[in-house]
GROMACS .gro file of C-alpha atoms in nm:
model
  467
    1MET     CA    1 -11.733  -7.653  -2.165
    2ILE     CA    2 -11.595  -7.828  -2.476
    3LYS     CA    3 -11.831  -7.620  -2.690
    4LYS     CA    4 -11.694  -7.298  -2.539
    5ILE     CA    5 -11.335  -7.407  -2.601
    6LEU     CA    6 -11.413  -7.489  -2.967
    7ILE     CA    7 -11.573  -7.147  -3.017
    8LEU     CA    8 -11.267  -6.983  -2.861
    9LEU     CA    9 -11.029  -7.178  -3.089
   10VAL     CA   10 -11.228  -7.090  -3.402
   11THR     CA   11 -11.229  -6.724  -3.300
   12ILE     CA   12 -10.850  -6.728  -3.248
   13LEU     CA   13 -10.796  -6.892  -3.588
   14MET     CA   14 -11.017  -6.636  -3.763
   15VAL     CA   15 -10.834  -6.346  -3.601
   16SER     CA   16 -10.502  -6.508  -3.686
   17CYS     CA   17 -10.598  -6.546  -4.053
   18ASN     CA   18 -10.730  -6.193  -4.079
   19ASP     CA   19 -10.415  -6.050  -3.928
   20SER     CA   20 -10.175  -6.265  -4.132
   21LYS     CA   21 -10.058  -5.964  -4.331
   22ASP     CA   22  -9.928  -5.799  -4.019
   23VAL     CA   23  -9.747  -6.086  -3.849
   24GLY     CA   24  -9.388  -6.188  -3.914
   25HIS     CA   25  -9.312  -6.416  -4.210
   26GLU     CA   26  -9.052  -6.685  -4.168
   27PHE     CA   27  -8.925  -6.671  -4.526
   28THR     CA   28  -8.842  -6.393  -4.771
   29THR     CA   29  -8.842  -6.515  -5.131
   30PHE     CA   30  -8.784  -6.379  -5.479
   31GLY     CA   31  -8.865  -6.588  -5.784
   32GLY     CA   32  -9.043  -6.597  -6.112
   33GLU     CA   33  -9.041  -6.690  -6.478
   34ILE     CA   34  -8.823  -6.563  -6.765
   35VAL     CA   35  -9.000  -6.592  -7.101
   36ASN     CA   36  -8.762  -6.624  -7.399
   37PRO     CA   37  -8.452  -6.639  -7.175
   38LYS     CA   38  -8.119  -6.510  -7.309
   39GLY     CA   39  -7.916  -6.750  -7.097
   40LYS     CA   40  -7.947  -6.991  -6.808
   41THR     CA   41  -7.861  -6.761  -6.517
   42ILE     CA   42  -8.008  -6.471  -6.325
   43ILE     CA   43  -7.798  -6.259  -6.088
   44ILE     CA   44  -7.939  -6.091  -5.777
   45PHE     CA   45  -7.764  -5.781  -5.636
   46LYS     CA   46  -7.787  -5.572  -5.321
   47ASP     CA   47  -7.633  -5.237  -5.406
   48ASP     CA   48  -7.320  -5.329  -5.606
   49ALA     CA   49  -7.262  -5.667  -5.438
   50VAL     CA   50  -7.376  -5.998  -5.584
   51VAL     CA   51  -7.621  -6.173  -5.350
   52ASP     CA   52  -7.632  -6.492  -5.558
   53THR     CA   53  -7.625  -6.628  -5.912
   54LEU     CA   54  -7.914  -6.864  -5.987
   55THR     CA   55  -7.960  -7.120  -6.263
   56LEU     CA   56  -8.297  -7.124  -6.436
   57SER     CA   57  -8.497  -7.447  -6.415
   58GLU     CA   58  -8.600  -7.632  -6.731
   59ASP     CA   59  -8.929  -7.440  -6.731
   60ASN     CA   60  -8.732  -7.110  -6.713
   61THR     CA   61  -8.832  -7.036  -6.356
   62PHE     CA   62  -8.619  -6.955  -6.051
   63GLN     CA   63  -8.665  -6.920  -5.678
   64TYR     CA   64  -8.439  -6.769  -5.413
   65THR     CA   65  -8.483  -6.755  -5.036
   66PHE     CA   66  -8.307  -6.470  -4.857
   67LYS     CA   67  -8.139  -6.510  -4.521
   68ASN     CA   68  -8.203  -6.216  -4.288
   69PRO     CA   69  -8.254  -5.959  -4.567
   70LYS     CA   70  -8.258  -5.588  -4.499
   71ALA     CA   71  -8.546  -5.384  -4.635
   72GLY     CA   72  -8.446  -5.178  -4.936
   73LEU     CA   73  -8.361  -5.176  -5.302
   74TYR     CA   74  -8.225  -5.486  -5.474
   75SER     CA   75  -8.172  -5.562  -5.842
   76PHE     CA   76  -8.161  -5.856  -6.078
   77GLN     CA   77  -7.988  -5.908  -6.411
   78HIS     CA   78  -8.076  -6.142  -6.695
   79ASN     CA   79  -7.932  -5.985  -7.009
   80GLU     CA   80  -8.100  -5.663  -6.893
   81PHE     CA   81  -8.109  -5.504  -6.550
   82GLN     CA   82  -8.393  -5.388  -6.327
   83MET     CA   83  -8.439  -5.293  -5.961
   84PHE     CA   84  -8.697  -5.409  -5.709
   85TYR     CA   85  -8.792  -5.323  -5.351
   86LEU     CA   86  -8.788  -5.596  -5.089
   87GLU     CA   87  -8.890  -5.621  -4.724
   88PRO     CA   88  -8.847  -5.912  -4.480
   89GLY     CA   89  -9.140  -6.152  -4.523
   90ASP     CA   90  -9.205  -6.066  -4.889
   91SER     CA   91  -9.276  -6.347  -5.134
   92LEU     CA   92  -9.214  -6.158  -5.456
   93ARG     CA   93  -9.259  -6.326  -5.792
   94LEU     CA   94  -9.197  -6.176  -6.135
   95ARG     CA   95  -9.277  -6.262  -6.494
   96VAL     CA   96  -9.080  -6.098  -6.774
   97ASN     CA   97  -9.046  -6.152  -7.148
   98THR     CA   98  -8.697  -6.063  -7.272
   99MET     CA   99  -8.842  -5.961  -7.610
  100ASP     CA  100  -9.004  -5.663  -7.436
  101PHE     CA  101  -8.823  -5.656  -7.105
  102ASP     CA  102  -8.933  -5.348  -6.908
  103GLU     CA  103  -9.280  -5.326  -7.059
  104SER     CA  104  -9.359  -5.692  -6.984
  105LEU     CA  105  -9.217  -5.703  -6.630
  106HIS     CA  106  -9.494  -5.768  -6.379
  107TYR     CA  107  -9.490  -5.876  -6.015
  108SER     CA  108  -9.723  -6.090  -5.806
  109GLY     CA  109  -9.716  -6.210  -5.445
  110ARG     CA  110  -9.646  -6.024  -5.123
  111GLY     CA  111  -9.461  -5.700  -5.209
  112SER     CA  112  -9.592  -5.693  -5.567
  113LYS     CA  113  -9.809  -5.382  -5.535
  114GLU     CA  114  -9.510  -5.171  -5.434
  115ASN     CA  115  -9.292  -5.301  -5.715
  116ASN     CA  116  -9.560  -5.270  -5.980
  117LEU     CA  117  -9.597  -4.905  -5.878
  118LEU     CA  118  -9.221  -4.849  -5.914
  119MET     CA  119  -9.228  -5.010  -6.261
  120GLU     CA  120  -9.527  -4.798  -6.359
  121LEU     CA  121  -9.343  -4.483  -6.250
  122PHE     CA  122  -9.027  -4.597  -6.431
  123LEU     CA  123  -9.206  -4.660  -6.762
  124GLN     CA  124  -9.406  -4.339  -6.733
  125ASN     CA  125  -9.087  -4.142  -6.674
  126GLU     CA  126  -8.918  -4.294  -6.981
  127LYS     CA  127  -9.225  -4.202  -7.186
  128ASP     CA  128  -9.232  -3.849  -7.041
  129ILE     CA  129  -8.866  -3.787  -7.124
  130LYS     CA  130  -8.931  -3.879  -7.489
  131THR     CA  131  -9.238  -3.656  -7.498
  132LEU     CA  132  -9.055  -3.365  -7.338
  133GLY     CA  133  -8.798  -3.368  -7.618
  134ALA     CA  134  -9.046  -3.167  -7.822
  135PHE     CA  135  -9.061  -2.903  -7.546
  136TYR     CA  136  -8.689  -2.842  -7.492
  137MET     CA  137  -8.700  -2.542  -7.722
  138LEU     CA  138  -8.962  -2.370  -7.507
  139GLU     CA  139  -8.869  -2.081  -7.281
  140PRO     CA  140  -8.793  -2.184  -6.920
  141THR     CA  141  -9.127  -2.061  -6.782
  142GLN     CA  142  -9.326  -2.252  -7.044
  143PHE     CA  143  -9.118  -2.564  -6.991
  144GLN     CA  144  -9.172  -2.551  -6.616
  145GLU     CA  145  -9.549  -2.532  -6.671
  146LYS     CA  146  -9.535  -2.854  -6.875
  147LEU     CA  147  -9.320  -3.015  -6.609
  148ASP     CA  148  -9.544  -2.909  -6.322
  149SER     CA  149  -9.844  -3.081  -6.483
  150LEU     CA  150  -9.647  -3.408  -6.509
  151ASN     CA  151  -9.531  -3.375  -6.150
  152LYS     CA  152  -9.888  -3.317  -6.032
  153ARG     CA  153 -10.004  -3.631  -6.214
  154ASN     CA  154  -9.729  -3.844  -6.055
  155LYS     CA  155  -9.799  -3.703  -5.709
  156SER     CA  156 -10.169  -3.788  -5.744
  157LYS     CA  157 -10.081  -4.144  -5.841
  158TYR     CA  158  -9.845  -4.174  -5.544
  159ASP     CA  159 -10.096  -4.023  -5.298
  160ALA     CA  160 -10.372  -4.258  -5.417
  161PHE     CA  161 -10.145  -4.560  -5.374
  162ILE     CA  162 -10.041  -4.458  -5.023
  163ALA     CA  163 -10.400  -4.398  -4.915
  164LYS     CA  164 -10.518  -4.734  -5.049
  165HIS     CA  165 -10.230  -4.968  -4.958
  166LYS     CA  166 -10.060  -4.796  -4.662
  167PRO     CA  167  -9.708  -4.925  -4.736
  168SER     CA  168  -9.407  -4.903  -4.504
  169GLU     CA  169  -9.212  -4.584  -4.440
  170GLY     CA  170  -8.914  -4.738  -4.616
  171PHE     CA  171  -9.108  -4.790  -4.936
  172LYS     CA  172  -9.264  -4.445  -4.917
  173SER     CA  173  -8.915  -4.295  -4.900
  174VAL     CA  174  -8.807  -4.485  -5.213
  175ALA     CA  175  -9.122  -4.394  -5.408
  176GLN     CA  176  -9.093  -4.027  -5.309
  177SER     CA  177  -8.729  -4.029  -5.420
  178ASN     CA  178  -8.834  -4.179  -5.752
  179CYS     CA  179  -9.081  -3.898  -5.820
  180LYS     CA  180  -8.852  -3.626  -5.686
  181TYR     CA  181  -8.534  -3.716  -5.874
  182ASN     CA  182  -8.713  -3.794  -6.198
  183HIS     CA  183  -8.861  -3.444  -6.176
  184TYR     CA  184  -8.516  -3.294  -6.120
  185ILE     CA  185  -8.369  -3.501  -6.406
  186LYS     CA  186  -8.606  -3.339  -6.654
  187LYS     CA  187  -8.493  -2.991  -6.547
  188GLU     CA  188  -8.128  -3.092  -6.581
  189LEU     CA  189  -8.192  -3.243  -6.927
  190TYR     CA  190  -8.356  -2.917  -7.031
  191THR     CA  191  -8.049  -2.732  -6.904
  192SER     CA  192  -7.816  -2.963  -7.101
  193VAL     CA  193  -8.002  -2.891  -7.424
  194LEU     CA  194  -8.003  -2.518  -7.349
  195ASN     CA  195  -7.627  -2.515  -7.284
  196LYS     CA  196  -7.559  -2.636  -7.637
  197ASN     CA  197  -7.699  -2.310  -7.777
  198GLU     CA  198  -7.499  -2.004  -7.669
  199GLU     CA  199  -7.766  -1.759  -7.791
  200ARG     CA  200  -8.035  -1.926  -7.581
  201VAL     CA  201  -7.807  -1.932  -7.276
  202ALA     CA  202  -7.749  -1.558  -7.312
  203THR     CA  203  -8.119  -1.468  -7.340
  204ALA     CA  204  -8.292  -1.731  -7.121
  205VAL     CA  205  -8.487  -1.599  -6.821
  206PHE     CA  206  -8.563  -1.861  -6.555
  207PRO     CA  207  -8.844  -1.855  -6.298
  208LYS     CA  208  -8.709  -1.771  -5.954
  209ASN     CA  209  -8.768  -2.124  -5.821
  210PHE     CA  210  -8.653  -2.320  -6.130
  211TYR     CA  211  -8.329  -2.440  -5.968
  212GLU     CA  212  -8.445  -2.414  -5.607
  213TYR     CA  213  -8.391  -2.789  -5.555
  214ARG     CA  214  -8.017  -2.747  -5.618
  215GLU     CA  215  -7.979  -2.575  -5.282
  216ASN     CA  216  -8.064  -2.894  -5.090
  217ILE     CA  217  -7.916  -3.179  -5.293
  218ASP     CA  218  -7.827  -3.484  -5.085
  219PHE     CA  219  -7.486  -3.600  -5.209
  220ASN     CA  220  -7.457  -3.865  -4.940
  221ASN     CA  221  -7.762  -4.092  -4.970
  222SER     CA  222  -7.605  -4.436  -4.933
  223SER     CA  223  -7.940  -4.619  -4.954
  224LEU     CA  224  -8.005  -4.472  -5.301
  225ARG     CA  225  -7.653  -4.483  -5.441
  226THR     CA  226  -7.740  -4.753  -5.696
  227TYR     CA  227  -8.095  -4.631  -5.762
  228TYR     CA  228  -8.120  -4.513  -6.121
  229PRO     CA  229  -8.326  -4.191  -6.072
  230TYR     CA  230  -8.090  -4.064  -5.798
  231TYR     CA  231  -7.770  -4.173  -5.969
  232ARG     CA  232  -7.879  -4.045  -6.311
  233PHE     CA  233  -7.981  -3.710  -6.168
  234LEU     CA  234  -7.643  -3.660  -6.000
  235ASN     CA  235  -7.457  -3.751  -6.317
  236ILE     CA  236  -7.648  -3.501  -6.533
  237TYR     CA  237  -7.635  -3.235  -6.260
  238PHE     CA  238  -7.255  -3.259  -6.246
  239ASP     CA  239  -7.241  -3.220  -6.625
  240ASN     CA  240  -7.438  -2.899  -6.603
  241ILE     CA  241  -7.244  -2.740  -6.317
  242THR     CA  242  -6.916  -2.833  -6.487
  243TYR     CA  243  -6.999  -2.650  -6.808
  244PRO     CA  244  -6.982  -2.288  -6.674
  245SER     CA  245  -6.612  -2.338  -6.592
  246TYR     CA  246  -6.531  -2.344  -6.964
  247ALA     CA  247  -6.845  -2.191  -7.118
  248LYS     CA  248  -6.652  -1.901  -7.273
  249GLU     CA  249  -6.444  -2.149  -7.472
  250GLY     CA  250  -6.743  -2.299  -7.659
  251GLY     CA  251  -7.051  -2.519  -7.623
  252GLN     CA  252  -7.098  -2.803  -7.377
  253ASN     CA  253  -6.922  -3.127  -7.477
  254ASN     CA  254  -6.975  -3.389  -7.207
  255ARG     CA  255  -6.720  -3.631  -7.355
  256SER     CA  256  -6.429  -3.395  -7.402
  257PHE     CA  257  -6.112  -3.435  -7.194
  258LYS     CA  258  -6.157  -3.088  -7.045
  259HIS     CA  259  -6.517  -3.153  -6.940
  260VAL     CA  260  -6.459  -3.496  -6.785
  261TYR     CA  261  -6.143  -3.383  -6.605
  262LYS     CA  262  -6.326  -3.091  -6.441
  263LYS     CA  263  -6.635  -3.301  -6.371
  264VAL     CA  264  -6.435  -3.570  -6.189
  265ALA     CA  265  -6.275  -3.300  -5.973
  266LEU     CA  266  -6.620  -3.163  -5.881
  267ILE     CA  267  -6.757  -3.508  -5.797
  268ASP     CA  268  -6.456  -3.572  -5.575
  269SER     CA  269  -6.505  -3.245  -5.388
  270LEU     CA  270  -6.884  -3.267  -5.337
  271VAL     CA  271  -6.969  -3.636  -5.286
  272PRO     CA  272  -6.859  -3.765  -4.942
  273ASN     CA  273  -6.986  -4.121  -4.987
  274ASP     CA  274  -6.691  -4.316  -5.128
  275SER     CA  275  -6.903  -4.586  -5.292
  276LEU     CA  276  -7.123  -4.333  -5.475
  277LYS     CA  277  -6.825  -4.110  -5.558
  278HIS     CA  278  -6.625  -4.396  -5.706
  279LYS     CA  279  -6.925  -4.521  -5.905
  280LEU     CA  280  -6.978  -4.177  -6.061
  281ILE     CA  281  -6.609  -4.126  -6.137
  282VAL     CA  282  -6.563  -4.475  -6.285
  283ARG     CA  283  -6.866  -4.427  -6.510
  284ASN     CA  284  -6.743  -4.094  -6.644
  285VAL     CA  285  -6.382  -4.199  -6.699
  286ARG     CA  286  -6.497  -4.518  -6.873
  287ARG     CA  287  -6.725  -4.317  -7.098
  288TYR     CA  288  -6.445  -4.074  -7.180
  289LEU     CA  289  -6.197  -4.349  -7.266
  290LEU     CA  290  -6.445  -4.525  -7.494
  291SER     CA  291  -6.473  -4.213  -7.712
  292ALA     CA  292  -6.122  -4.068  -7.665
  293LYS     CA  293  -5.900  -4.001  -7.966
  294ASN     CA  294  -5.581  -3.875  -7.803
  295VAL     CA  295  -5.343  -4.121  -7.635
  296GLU     CA  296  -5.165  -3.856  -7.426
  297ASN     CA  297  -5.494  -3.728  -7.285
  298GLU     CA  298  -5.599  -4.084  -7.208
  299ARG     CA  299  -5.282  -4.134  -7.004
  300LYS     CA  300  -5.347  -3.809  -6.816
  301MET     CA  301  -5.706  -3.915  -6.743
  302VAL     CA  302  -5.597  -4.253  -6.606
  303ALA     CA  303  -5.340  -4.087  -6.377
  304PHE     CA  304  -5.604  -3.836  -6.260
  305PHE     CA  305  -5.849  -4.120  -6.199
  306LYS     CA  306  -5.602  -4.302  -5.975
  307LYS     CA  307  -5.561  -3.991  -5.759
  308HIS     CA  308  -5.932  -3.989  -5.682
  309VAL     CA  309  -6.017  -4.361  -5.675
  310ASP     CA  310  -5.793  -4.578  -5.459
  311ASN     CA  311  -5.987  -4.900  -5.522
  312PRO     CA  312  -5.736  -5.154  -5.669
  313LYS     CA  313  -6.004  -5.343  -5.862
  314ALA     CA  314  -6.138  -5.022  -6.020
  315GLN     CA  315  -5.785  -4.908  -6.106
  316GLU     CA  316  -5.713  -5.243  -6.269
  317GLU     CA  317  -6.035  -5.218  -6.472
  318ILE     CA  318  -5.955  -4.866  -6.595
  319ASP     CA  319  -5.594  -4.963  -6.677
  320ALA     CA  320  -5.719  -5.254  -6.890
  321LEU     CA  321  -5.977  -5.036  -7.063
  322ALA     CA  322  -5.724  -4.761  -7.136
  323GLU     CA  323  -5.480  -5.015  -7.277
  324ALA     CA  324  -5.752  -5.130  -7.519
  325THR     CA  325  -5.878  -4.782  -7.612
  326MET     CA  326  -5.525  -4.655  -7.685
  327LYS     CA  327  -5.492  -4.932  -7.943
  328LEU     CA  328  -5.812  -4.811  -8.110
  329THR     CA  329  -5.723  -4.444  -8.152
  330PRO     CA  330  -5.700  -4.305  -8.508
  331GLY     CA  331  -5.372  -4.395  -8.675
  332GLN     CA  332  -5.336  -4.728  -8.494
  333THR     CA  333  -5.374  -5.060  -8.677
  334LEU     CA  334  -5.693  -5.246  -8.595
  335PRO     CA  335  -5.634  -5.585  -8.426
  336ASN     CA  336  -5.648  -5.865  -8.684
  337ILE     CA  337  -5.950  -6.039  -8.531
  338LEU     CA  338  -6.039  -6.385  -8.664
  339LEU     CA  339  -6.369  -6.415  -8.851
  340LEU     CA  340  -6.581  -6.696  -8.993
  341ASN     CA  341  -6.711  -6.652  -9.348
  342THR     CA  342  -7.035  -6.807  -9.475
  343GLY     CA  343  -6.839  -7.114  -9.585
  344ASN     CA  344  -6.737  -7.171  -9.220
  345ALA     CA  345  -6.373  -7.095  -9.300
  346THR     CA  346  -6.157  -6.877  -9.075
  347GLU     CA  347  -6.009  -6.553  -9.211
  348GLY     CA  348  -5.818  -6.270  -9.050
  349LEU     CA  349  -5.998  -5.935  -9.058
  350HIS     CA  350  -5.719  -5.769  -9.257
  351ALA     CA  351  -5.738  -6.038  -9.527
  352ILE     CA  352  -6.100  -5.960  -9.617
  353LEU     CA  353  -6.038  -5.588  -9.683
  354LYS     CA  354  -6.062  -5.501 -10.051
  355LYS     CA  355  -6.080  -5.123  -9.997
  356ASP     CA  356  -6.140  -4.876  -9.717
  357ALA     CA  357  -6.412  -5.026  -9.501
  358VAL     CA  358  -6.691  -4.960  -9.255
  359LEU     CA  359  -6.738  -5.236  -8.998
  360TYR     CA  360  -7.077  -5.266  -8.828
  361PHE     CA  361  -7.215  -5.526  -8.589
  362TRP     CA  362  -7.542  -5.708  -8.538
  363SER     CA  363  -7.709  -5.992  -8.349
  364LEU     CA  364  -8.009  -6.217  -8.402
  365GLU     CA  365  -8.125  -6.115  -8.054
  366SER     CA  366  -8.278  -5.802  -8.208
  367VAL     CA  367  -8.451  -5.866  -8.539
  368LYS     CA  368  -8.553  -5.502  -8.579
  369HIS     CA  369  -8.197  -5.381  -8.519
  370PHE     CA  370  -8.027  -5.619  -8.762
  371LYS     CA  371  -8.280  -5.537  -9.035
  372ASP     CA  372  -8.251  -5.163  -8.974
  373ILE     CA  373  -7.871  -5.161  -8.966
  374HIS     CA  374  -7.843  -5.367  -9.285
  375SER     CA  375  -8.085  -5.130  -9.459
  376LYS     CA  376  -7.876  -4.833  -9.345
  377ALA     CA  377  -7.554  -5.004  -9.457
  378ALA     CA  378  -7.705  -5.072  -9.801
  379GLU     CA  379  -7.816  -4.708  -9.828
  380LEU     CA  380  -7.470  -4.578  -9.739
  381ALA     CA  381  -7.297  -4.832  -9.966
  382SER     CA  382  -7.497  -4.706 -10.264
  383LYS     CA  383  -7.392  -4.347 -10.185
  384TYR     CA  384  -7.030  -4.427 -10.103
  385PRO     CA  385  -6.916  -4.719 -10.322
  386GLU     CA  386  -6.557  -4.630 -10.234
  387TYR     CA  387  -6.612  -4.813  -9.904
  388GLN     CA  388  -6.665  -5.180  -9.830
  389PHE     CA  389  -6.946  -5.224  -9.576
  390VAL     CA  390  -6.882  -5.534  -9.365
  391GLY     CA  391  -7.150  -5.675  -9.134
  392ILE     CA  392  -7.011  -5.881  -8.846
  393ASN     CA  393  -7.242  -6.100  -8.641
  394THR     CA  394  -7.178  -6.118  -8.266
  395ASP     CA  395  -7.368  -6.442  -8.194
  396THR     CA  396  -7.212  -6.784  -8.138
  397HIS     CA  397  -7.449  -7.007  -8.338
  398PHE     CA  398  -7.310  -7.044  -8.691
  399LYS     CA  399  -7.606  -7.223  -8.857
  400LYS     CA  400  -7.866  -6.978  -8.725
  401TRP     CA  401  -7.654  -6.684  -8.843
  402LEU     CA  402  -7.600  -6.836  -9.189
  403LYS     CA  403  -7.971  -6.912  -9.224
  404ALA     CA  404  -8.058  -6.550  -9.139
  405VAL     CA  405  -7.803  -6.413  -9.389
  406LYS     CA  406  -7.940  -6.633  -9.670
  407ALA     CA  407  -8.306  -6.572  -9.581
  408SER     CA  408  -8.249  -6.195  -9.577
  409GLY     CA  409  -8.067  -6.198  -9.912
  410TYR     CA  410  -7.757  -6.021  -9.777
  411ASN     CA  411  -7.435  -6.017  -9.979
  412GLN     CA  412  -7.248  -6.314  -9.833
  413ALA     CA  413  -6.914  -6.172  -9.945
  414ASN     CA  414  -6.953  -5.898  -9.683
  415GLU     CA  415  -7.109  -6.100  -9.401
  416TYR     CA  416  -6.895  -6.255  -9.126
  417GLN     CA  417  -6.920  -6.388  -8.773
  418PHE     CA  418  -6.661  -6.355  -8.497
  419GLU     CA  419  -6.477  -6.679  -8.434
  420ASP     CA  420  -6.427  -6.584  -8.068
  421ILE     CA  421  -6.675  -6.321  -7.952
  422GLU     CA  422  -6.515  -6.275  -7.608
  423THR     CA  423  -6.177  -6.186  -7.759
  424ALA     CA  424  -6.341  -5.957  -8.016
  425GLU     CA  425  -6.546  -5.773  -7.753
  426LYS     CA  426  -6.235  -5.703  -7.546
  427LYS     CA  427  -6.012  -5.595  -7.834
  428LEU     CA  428  -6.272  -5.392  -8.025
  429LEU     CA  429  -6.458  -5.268  -7.716
  430LEU     CA  430  -6.798  -5.369  -7.847
  431ASN     CA  431  -7.010  -5.194  -7.587
  432SER     CA  432  -7.299  -5.131  -7.828
  433HIS     CA  433  -7.446  -5.301  -8.133
  434ASN     CA  434  -7.471  -4.957  -8.292
  435LYS     CA  435  -7.094  -4.913  -8.281
  436ALA     CA  436  -6.914  -4.889  -8.616
  437LEU     CA  437  -6.551  -4.844  -8.721
  438ILE     CA  438  -6.404  -4.683  -9.032
  439ILE     CA  439  -6.068  -4.825  -9.141
  440THR     CA  440  -5.837  -4.813  -9.442
  441LYS     CA  441  -5.767  -5.103  -9.677
  442THR     CA  442  -5.452  -5.176  -9.475
  443GLY     CA  443  -5.639  -5.184  -9.143
  444GLU     CA  444  -5.541  -4.838  -9.017
  445ILE     CA  445  -5.808  -4.689  -8.792
  446LEU     CA  446  -5.973  -4.371  -8.919
  447GLU     CA  447  -6.264  -4.365  -8.670
  448SER     CA  448  -6.317  -4.624  -8.397
  449ASN     CA  449  -6.636  -4.503  -8.235
  450THR     CA  450  -6.899  -4.399  -8.485
  451ASN     CA  451  -7.251  -4.519  -8.560
  452LEU     CA  452  -7.429  -4.582  -8.890
  453PHE     CA  453  -7.731  -4.394  -8.755
  454ASN     CA  454  -7.521  -4.096  -8.646
  455PRO     CA  455  -7.632  -3.785  -8.842
  456LYS     CA  456  -7.261  -3.708  -8.894
  457ILE     CA  457  -7.171  -4.044  -9.050
  458GLU     CA  458  -7.188  -3.916  -9.408
  459GLN     CA  459  -6.979  -3.614  -9.314
  460GLN     CA  460  -6.719  -3.851  -9.169
  461LEU     CA  461  -6.716  -4.075  -9.477
  462LEU     CA  462  -6.678  -3.779  -9.712
  463GLY     CA  463  -6.410  -3.625  -9.494
  464PHE     CA  464  -6.191  -3.935  -9.508
  465LEU     CA  465  -6.238  -3.963  -9.885
  466ASN     CA  466  -6.119  -3.604  -9.929
  467GLN     CA  467  -5.806  -3.642  -9.715
   0.00000   0.00000   0.00000
């Protein structure tokens, strides 16, 4: 009798172990290791809401246990941002090196296969978009043929994964959306390039089904509202359907007052989901303000924004941004930000100006960038000696910055570091390390939003010299 009971118990245990993948899991966890961390925290989001902010352990690892999580898309941020898919019972673990963030990101544990597929699709799409740049000058039929081959490859990869791993319906929906909207994005990018050439627009002949997907766009998918492929597609799509309303007046300019004003109105009329609508409108108005050069138009845009977005926090954010951008329009005096020179002495920005100047910014976080931008500055300085090229470091560690300046052999007379980076970022709107400003010897702003790698930079420099 005892022997029979033991056999029965062993059988039950074996069945239990074999079926462990299908039974409920008490905990749902997300953790991992950050190699070369850029700080001590990692933030987890669900949609636009912060789930929690975690502090990295001494070994640069973290672990979070969810309480009653819903299946769906989540995201994490540690200097950079990436999304992941989570289901109750998952024990997802990541490893990422910040020196090569997206390419190094890899998952292990329960739920890892799904997320590694999403990362594979993400990286492949980024690679495809770069490759397709060479095909944007093809005729629509030829371009669609190229696109169809890429779509077929992605579908085969998806089908093989589904057949092998049999994931949940929720994940299948996300993965299908990834493939679908990334396919649509490429068509919209092609359209954007086409719209910049009036002759091509006039002569282009599209296959009958090229824009067929536009007839069934879902403008109300709340579960995907923060998912990059879906959100990016909608943003580019709205650019392209806005353009015909002013096409007779010239080429497509996605950052002009006219374009953004009309685009916001279209978004408001077509997107019923308030969260998605507000996210799209905020993004576009922010982008406009950051490149705007007319104070009166900026005021009009802020007023228009408030008509369509009644969120007090968003209104406060746009008001603060507009206040800063209006102070950076051409003709205004640049804020006299405090700088540290290589002798560790504090100087006001205006005091270091010996002639008209180009201000550019760099950080030790990207060795390639700071070397490239200094090389470009040296090249431009040799062509345009009428300007003083000033490199301003955005890091907070003085000794490391000074060591890099000396080791690189840069001219210390034109190298500075912000004394207070937070104040500088707010007043100068440093949203990109590629940003550059052109100012006069007295600090008057000539151009507040250029880029040393911009093909038009030399045209701008010459233009100001000839004024």
